[in-house]
Structures are given as C-alpha cells and as structure tokens.
Amino acid sequence: MNANIHGKPLTGRHVALMLAAFFGLMFAVNGAFVYFALGSFSGVSEDDAYKRGLAYNEEIDHRERQRTRGWQPALEFVQTGAEQGKLTLNIIDADGNNLKDLDVVAIIRRPVIEGTDQGLSLVYDKDHYAAEVSLSGLGQWDVSILVHGGGFKEPYRLDKRIWVK
C-alpha cells in the first residue's frame, strides 16, 4: 500500500521528518512551560519549613492543650461591600459563658499573593468581638485569630479560610 502526499509517495524519510517535527514541537512547548513555571513562583511558602516540620509535635501538643480549655469559638465573616466586611468572634467557655476580657488579634493573609498581610484587633462589643476589615482583593483569605488572656499563658489560636466575592 502506497500513500501519496500531493502526488508524491510517502516514504520513510517523510515519516521520520514528521515524527521529528512532532516531538520537536512537544519539547519546545514543554520547555516553554518549564521556563515560565520556574520564573514565576518558586513554590516555597515558608523559609524554615524543614525546622517547622521537625517541631510539629510541639504544635500537636499545643492544639491538645488548647482543646482541654473547653472553649467554643465561632468565627464569622460577613461581607459588607466589594472588598469590605465585618469579622466577628464569639467565644464561650466550658461553663457556657461568654469570655469578655481577652486580647484578640486577627492576622489576615492572602494565600497566593505575598505582601497583602494585615493585622487588626477585635474589640468586645455586647456579646462578641468584632472588627471592620478592608481587603485588597477578591478571593480566598486566611484568617488567624490569636486570643490572649483567660488565665492562660499560651494564646488560643483559631484559623479559618474565608471567601470574598
């Protein structure tokens, strides 16, 4: 069986050139992807990730001590504008009482963009802690709450991911 291309018979040379062109194109495209991937984001989110990994047992112990407090936190973000909202935190102790005299700090980070971190204090008002938040973009944000006080040396930590639409 002979195949013809524009009246010429298909030879082994034609097939070899087509294969070389195909794989050459694949190598060029993959090389471009690798070049742009290496030039954009290094993938390193923590400079001391190895040391933090080794100290992870301490983090587990901290979480266990935190759990034994019996606190029941409820963190909520209500969007009030395009890039604005209200962050509220209600903390109930093991006896079912609202905790009032605490120092509550929030750290808000954008997981994919560096340099947008902001810290703010939540103030106790009526039955919860609250703060107005102005964010620099839509999308996902990570909120870390640190609560100092309540008769404990270590801060109580609460992490939540919020979505700003």
C-alpha atoms as a PDB file:
ATOM      1  CA  MET A   1       0.000   0.000   0.000  1.00  0.00           C
ATOM      2  CA  ASN A   2       1.460   3.322  -1.070  1.00  0.00           C
ATOM      3  CA  ALA A   3       0.153   6.599   0.331  1.00  0.00           C
ATOM      4  CA  ASN A   4       0.601   9.760  -1.688  1.00  0.00           C
ATOM      5  CA  ILE A   5       1.120  13.296  -0.454  1.00  0.00           C
ATOM      6  CA  HIS A   6       0.498  15.801  -3.234  1.00  0.00           C
ATOM      7  CA  GLY A   7       1.184  13.176  -5.810  1.00  0.00           C
ATOM      8  CA  LYS A   8       4.432  12.006  -4.199  1.00  0.00           C
ATOM      9  CA  PRO A   9       4.700   8.636  -2.474  1.00  0.00           C
ATOM     10  CA  LEU A  10       5.018   8.606   1.348  1.00  0.00           C
ATOM     11  CA  THR A  11       8.484   7.384   2.178  1.00  0.00           C
ATOM     12  CA  GLY A  12      10.302   6.512   5.378  1.00  0.00           C
ATOM     13  CA  ARG A  13      12.064   9.844   5.168  1.00  0.00           C
ATOM     14  CA  HIS A  14       8.725  11.685   5.263  1.00  0.00           C
ATOM     15  CA  VAL A  15       7.591   9.690   8.292  1.00  0.00           C
ATOM     16  CA  ALA A  16      10.882  10.335  10.111  1.00  0.00           C
ATOM     17  CA  LEU A  17      10.616  14.086   9.425  1.00  0.00           C
ATOM     18  CA  MET A  18       7.004  14.160  10.656  1.00  0.00           C
ATOM     19  CA  LEU A  19       7.977  12.334  13.870  1.00  0.00           C
ATOM     20  CA  ALA A  20      10.948  14.645  14.410  1.00  0.00           C
ATOM     21  CA  ALA A  21       8.740  17.715  13.852  1.00  0.00           C
ATOM     22  CA  PHE A  22       6.072  16.404  16.234  1.00  0.00           C
ATOM     23  CA  PHE A  23       8.495  15.599  19.054  1.00  0.00           C
ATOM     24  CA  GLY A  24      10.464  18.792  18.436  1.00  0.00           C
ATOM     25  CA  LEU A  25       7.266  20.779  18.879  1.00  0.00           C
ATOM     26  CA  MET A  26       6.468  18.851  22.090  1.00  0.00           C
ATOM     27  CA  PHE A  27       9.941  19.548  23.518  1.00  0.00           C
ATOM     28  CA  ALA A  28       9.677  23.240  22.616  1.00  0.00           C
ATOM     29  CA  VAL A  29       6.248  23.656  24.235  1.00  0.00           C
ATOM     30  CA  ASN A  30       7.254  21.715  27.368  1.00  0.00           C
ATOM     31  CA  GLY A  31      10.471  23.718  27.589  1.00  0.00           C
ATOM     32  CA  ALA A  32       8.469  26.951  27.448  1.00  0.00           C
ATOM     33  CA  PHE A  33       6.172  25.684  30.237  1.00  0.00           C
ATOM     34  CA  VAL A  34       9.153  24.765  32.418  1.00  0.00           C
ATOM     35  CA  TYR A  35      10.802  28.146  31.784  1.00  0.00           C
ATOM     36  CA  PHE A  36       7.686  30.113  32.769  1.00  0.00           C
ATOM     37  CA  ALA A  37       6.946  27.858  35.756  1.00  0.00           C
ATOM     38  CA  LEU A  38      10.424  28.273  37.216  1.00  0.00           C
ATOM     39  CA  GLY A  39      10.368  32.014  36.629  1.00  0.00           C
ATOM     40  CA  SER A  40       7.020  32.698  38.278  1.00  0.00           C
ATOM     41  CA  PHE A  41       6.583  31.008  41.683  1.00  0.00           C
ATOM     42  CA  SER A  42       9.289  29.063  43.450  1.00  0.00           C
ATOM     43  CA  GLY A  43       6.808  27.036  45.492  1.00  0.00           C
ATOM     44  CA  VAL A  44       8.491  27.984  48.761  1.00  0.00           C
ATOM     45  CA  SER A  45       5.939  29.421  51.173  1.00  0.00           C
ATOM     46  CA  GLU A  46       7.997  29.119  54.364  1.00  0.00           C
ATOM     47  CA  ASP A  47      11.736  29.692  54.596  1.00  0.00           C
ATOM     48  CA  ASP A  48      12.115  27.382  57.575  1.00  0.00           C
ATOM     49  CA  ALA A  49       9.682  24.635  56.559  1.00  0.00           C
ATOM     50  CA  TYR A  50      12.099  21.846  57.474  1.00  0.00           C
ATOM     51  CA  LYS A  51      12.597  23.131  61.028  1.00  0.00           C
ATOM     52  CA  ARG A  52       8.882  23.733  61.425  1.00  0.00           C
ATOM     53  CA  GLY A  53       8.221  20.189  60.277  1.00  0.00           C
ATOM     54  CA  LEU A  54      10.583  18.831  62.893  1.00  0.00           C
ATOM     55  CA  ALA A  55       8.808  20.870  65.572  1.00  0.00           C
ATOM     56  CA  TYR A  56       5.340  19.698  64.529  1.00  0.00           C
ATOM     57  CA  ASN A  57       4.949  17.546  67.654  1.00  0.00           C
ATOM     58  CA  GLU A  58       5.047  20.770  69.672  1.00  0.00           C
ATOM     59  CA  GLU A  59       2.199  22.088  67.523  1.00  0.00           C
ATOM     60  CA  ILE A  60       0.187  18.925  68.203  1.00  0.00           C
ATOM     61  CA  ASP A  61       0.792  19.330  71.959  1.00  0.00           C
ATOM     62  CA  HIS A  62      -0.276  22.984  71.771  1.00  0.00           C
ATOM     63  CA  ARG A  63      -3.511  22.038  69.990  1.00  0.00           C
ATOM     64  CA  GLU A  64      -4.230  19.387  72.627  1.00  0.00           C
ATOM     65  CA  ARG A  65      -3.689  21.881  75.476  1.00  0.00           C
ATOM     66  CA  GLN A  66      -5.927  24.315  73.624  1.00  0.00           C
ATOM     67  CA  ARG A  67      -8.655  21.677  73.268  1.00  0.00           C
ATOM     68  CA  THR A  68      -8.632  20.954  77.017  1.00  0.00           C
ATOM     69  CA  ARG A  69      -9.721  24.557  77.728  1.00  0.00           C
ATOM     70  CA  GLY A  70     -13.199  23.662  76.545  1.00  0.00           C
ATOM     71  CA  TRP A  71     -13.630  26.933  74.673  1.00  0.00           C
ATOM     72  CA  GLN A  72     -16.113  27.020  71.818  1.00  0.00           C
ATOM     73  CA  PRO A  73     -15.151  29.759  69.360  1.00  0.00           C
ATOM     74  CA  ALA A  74     -17.384  30.866  66.497  1.00  0.00           C
ATOM     75  CA  LEU A  75     -15.631  32.999  63.873  1.00  0.00           C
ATOM     76  CA  GLU A  76     -17.732  34.601  61.176  1.00  0.00           C
ATOM     77  CA  PHE A  77     -17.033  36.945  58.267  1.00  0.00           C
ATOM     78  CA  VAL A  78     -19.923  38.927  56.793  1.00  0.00           C
ATOM     79  CA  GLN A  79     -19.169  40.814  53.609  1.00  0.00           C
ATOM     80  CA  THR A  80     -20.499  44.390  53.702  1.00  0.00           C
ATOM     81  CA  GLY A  81     -19.012  45.749  50.476  1.00  0.00           C
ATOM     82  CA  ALA A  82     -16.959  44.824  47.423  1.00  0.00           C
ATOM     83  CA  GLU A  83     -13.750  44.306  49.398  1.00  0.00           C
ATOM     84  CA  GLN A  84     -15.008  45.011  52.901  1.00  0.00           C
ATOM     85  CA  GLY A  85     -16.611  43.065  55.683  1.00  0.00           C
ATOM     86  CA  LYS A  86     -17.051  42.530  59.381  1.00  0.00           C
ATOM     87  CA  LEU A  87     -15.150  39.874  61.289  1.00  0.00           C
ATOM     88  CA  THR A  88     -16.912  38.641  64.436  1.00  0.00           C
ATOM     89  CA  LEU A  89     -15.752  36.179  67.064  1.00  0.00           C
ATOM     90  CA  ASN A  90     -17.810  34.742  69.884  1.00  0.00           C
ATOM     91  CA  ILE A  91     -16.033  32.593  72.480  1.00  0.00           C
ATOM     92  CA  ILE A  92     -17.928  30.502  75.008  1.00  0.00           C
ATOM     93  CA  ASP A  93     -16.039  28.851  77.861  1.00  0.00           C
ATOM     94  CA  ALA A  94     -16.568  25.322  79.211  1.00  0.00           C
ATOM     95  CA  ASP A  95     -19.332  26.586  81.529  1.00  0.00           C
ATOM     96  CA  GLY A  96     -21.292  28.213  78.680  1.00  0.00           C
ATOM     97  CA  ASN A  97     -20.339  31.826  79.500  1.00  0.00           C
ATOM     98  CA  ASN A  98     -19.141  34.433  77.003  1.00  0.00           C
ATOM     99  CA  LEU A  99     -15.485  35.306  77.517  1.00  0.00           C
ATOM    100  CA  LYS A 100     -15.099  39.085  77.692  1.00  0.00           C
ATOM    101  CA  ASP A 101     -11.754  40.381  78.943  1.00  0.00           C
ATOM    102  CA  LEU A 102      -9.486  38.953  76.266  1.00  0.00           C
ATOM    103  CA  ASP A 103      -6.961  40.462  73.884  1.00  0.00           C
ATOM    104  CA  VAL A 104      -7.995  39.289  70.404  1.00  0.00           C
ATOM    105  CA  VAL A 105      -5.782  39.892  67.367  1.00  0.00           C
ATOM    106  CA  ALA A 106      -6.505  38.800  63.798  1.00  0.00           C
ATOM    107  CA  ILE A 107      -3.914  38.278  61.075  1.00  0.00           C
ATOM    108  CA  ILE A 108      -5.377  38.171  57.582  1.00  0.00           C
ATOM    109  CA  ARG A 109      -3.284  36.744  54.736  1.00  0.00           C
ATOM    110  CA  ARG A 110      -3.816  36.115  51.071  1.00  0.00           C
ATOM    111  CA  PRO A 111      -2.634  32.526  50.433  1.00  0.00           C
ATOM    112  CA  VAL A 112      -1.476  33.201  46.861  1.00  0.00           C
ATOM    113  CA  ILE A 113      -0.198  36.787  46.962  1.00  0.00           C
ATOM    114  CA  GLU A 114       2.592  37.951  49.244  1.00  0.00           C
ATOM    115  CA  GLY A 115       2.626  41.411  50.779  1.00  0.00           C
ATOM    116  CA  THR A 116      -1.100  41.704  51.477  1.00  0.00           C
ATOM    117  CA  ASP A 117      -0.970  40.597  55.131  1.00  0.00           C
ATOM    118  CA  GLN A 118      -2.683  42.779  57.681  1.00  0.00           C
ATOM    119  CA  GLY A 119      -3.222  42.628  61.403  1.00  0.00           C
ATOM    120  CA  LEU A 120      -6.068  44.095  63.387  1.00  0.00           C
ATOM    121  CA  SER A 121      -7.512  44.000  66.887  1.00  0.00           C
ATOM    122  CA  LEU A 122     -11.015  42.766  67.589  1.00  0.00           C
ATOM    123  CA  VAL A 123     -12.886  44.790  70.206  1.00  0.00           C
ATOM    124  CA  TYR A 124     -15.519  43.338  72.540  1.00  0.00           C
ATOM    125  CA  ASP A 125     -18.953  44.805  71.826  1.00  0.00           C
ATOM    126  CA  LYS A 126     -22.097  43.473  73.558  1.00  0.00           C
ATOM    127  CA  ASP A 127     -21.706  39.703  73.197  1.00  0.00           C
ATOM    128  CA  HIS A 128     -18.865  39.242  70.707  1.00  0.00           C
ATOM    129  CA  TYR A 129     -15.537  40.585  69.468  1.00  0.00           C
ATOM    130  CA  ALA A 130     -15.671  42.458  66.165  1.00  0.00           C
ATOM    131  CA  ALA A 131     -13.625  44.461  63.678  1.00  0.00           C
ATOM    132  CA  GLU A 132     -14.256  46.065  60.313  1.00  0.00           C
ATOM    133  CA  VAL A 133     -12.000  44.663  57.584  1.00  0.00           C
ATOM    134  CA  SER A 134     -10.859  46.252  54.316  1.00  0.00           C
ATOM    135  CA  LEU A 135      -9.236  43.764  51.964  1.00  0.00           C
ATOM    136  CA  SER A 136      -7.148  44.428  48.880  1.00  0.00           C
ATOM    137  CA  GLY A 137      -8.808  41.957  46.549  1.00  0.00           C
ATOM    138  CA  LEU A 138     -11.432  39.322  45.977  1.00  0.00           C
ATOM    139  CA  GLY A 139     -10.896  35.601  46.502  1.00  0.00           C
ATOM    140  CA  GLN A 140      -9.622  33.440  49.332  1.00  0.00           C
ATOM    141  CA  TRP A 141      -8.137  34.862  52.516  1.00  0.00           C
ATOM    142  CA  ASP A 142      -6.734  33.053  55.561  1.00  0.00           C
ATOM    143  CA  VAL A 143      -7.697  34.451  58.962  1.00  0.00           C
ATOM    144  CA  SER A 144      -5.634  33.524  62.026  1.00  0.00           C
ATOM    145  CA  ILE A 145      -7.029  34.615  65.374  1.00  0.00           C
ATOM    146  CA  LEU A 146      -4.801  34.797  68.457  1.00  0.00           C
ATOM    147  CA  VAL A 147      -6.613  35.143  71.781  1.00  0.00           C
ATOM    148  CA  HIS A 148      -4.510  36.153  74.795  1.00  0.00           C
ATOM    149  CA  GLY A 149      -5.817  36.019  78.345  1.00  0.00           C
ATOM    150  CA  GLY A 150      -8.414  33.978  80.126  1.00  0.00           C
ATOM    151  CA  GLY A 151      -5.868  32.834  82.701  1.00  0.00           C
ATOM    152  CA  PHE A 152      -3.634  31.047  80.176  1.00  0.00           C
ATOM    153  CA  LYS A 153      -0.052  31.838  79.163  1.00  0.00           C
ATOM    154  CA  GLU A 154      -0.314  30.418  75.660  1.00  0.00           C
ATOM    155  CA  PRO A 155      -2.566  32.173  73.164  1.00  0.00           C
ATOM    156  CA  TYR A 156      -5.612  30.370  71.828  1.00  0.00           C
ATOM    157  CA  ARG A 157      -5.312  30.063  68.058  1.00  0.00           C
ATOM    158  CA  LEU A 158      -8.111  29.735  65.554  1.00  0.00           C
ATOM    159  CA  ASP A 159      -7.618  29.502  61.787  1.00  0.00           C
ATOM    160  CA  LYS A 160     -10.289  29.898  59.140  1.00  0.00           C
ATOM    161  CA  ARG A 161     -10.332  30.449  55.389  1.00  0.00           C
ATOM    162  CA  ILE A 162     -12.829  33.000  54.120  1.00  0.00           C
ATOM    163  CA  TRP A 163     -14.015  33.741  50.609  1.00  0.00           C
ATOM    164  CA  VAL A 164     -14.558  37.335  49.454  1.00  0.00           C
ATOM    165  CA  LYS A 165     -16.801  37.600  46.391  1.00  0.00           C
END
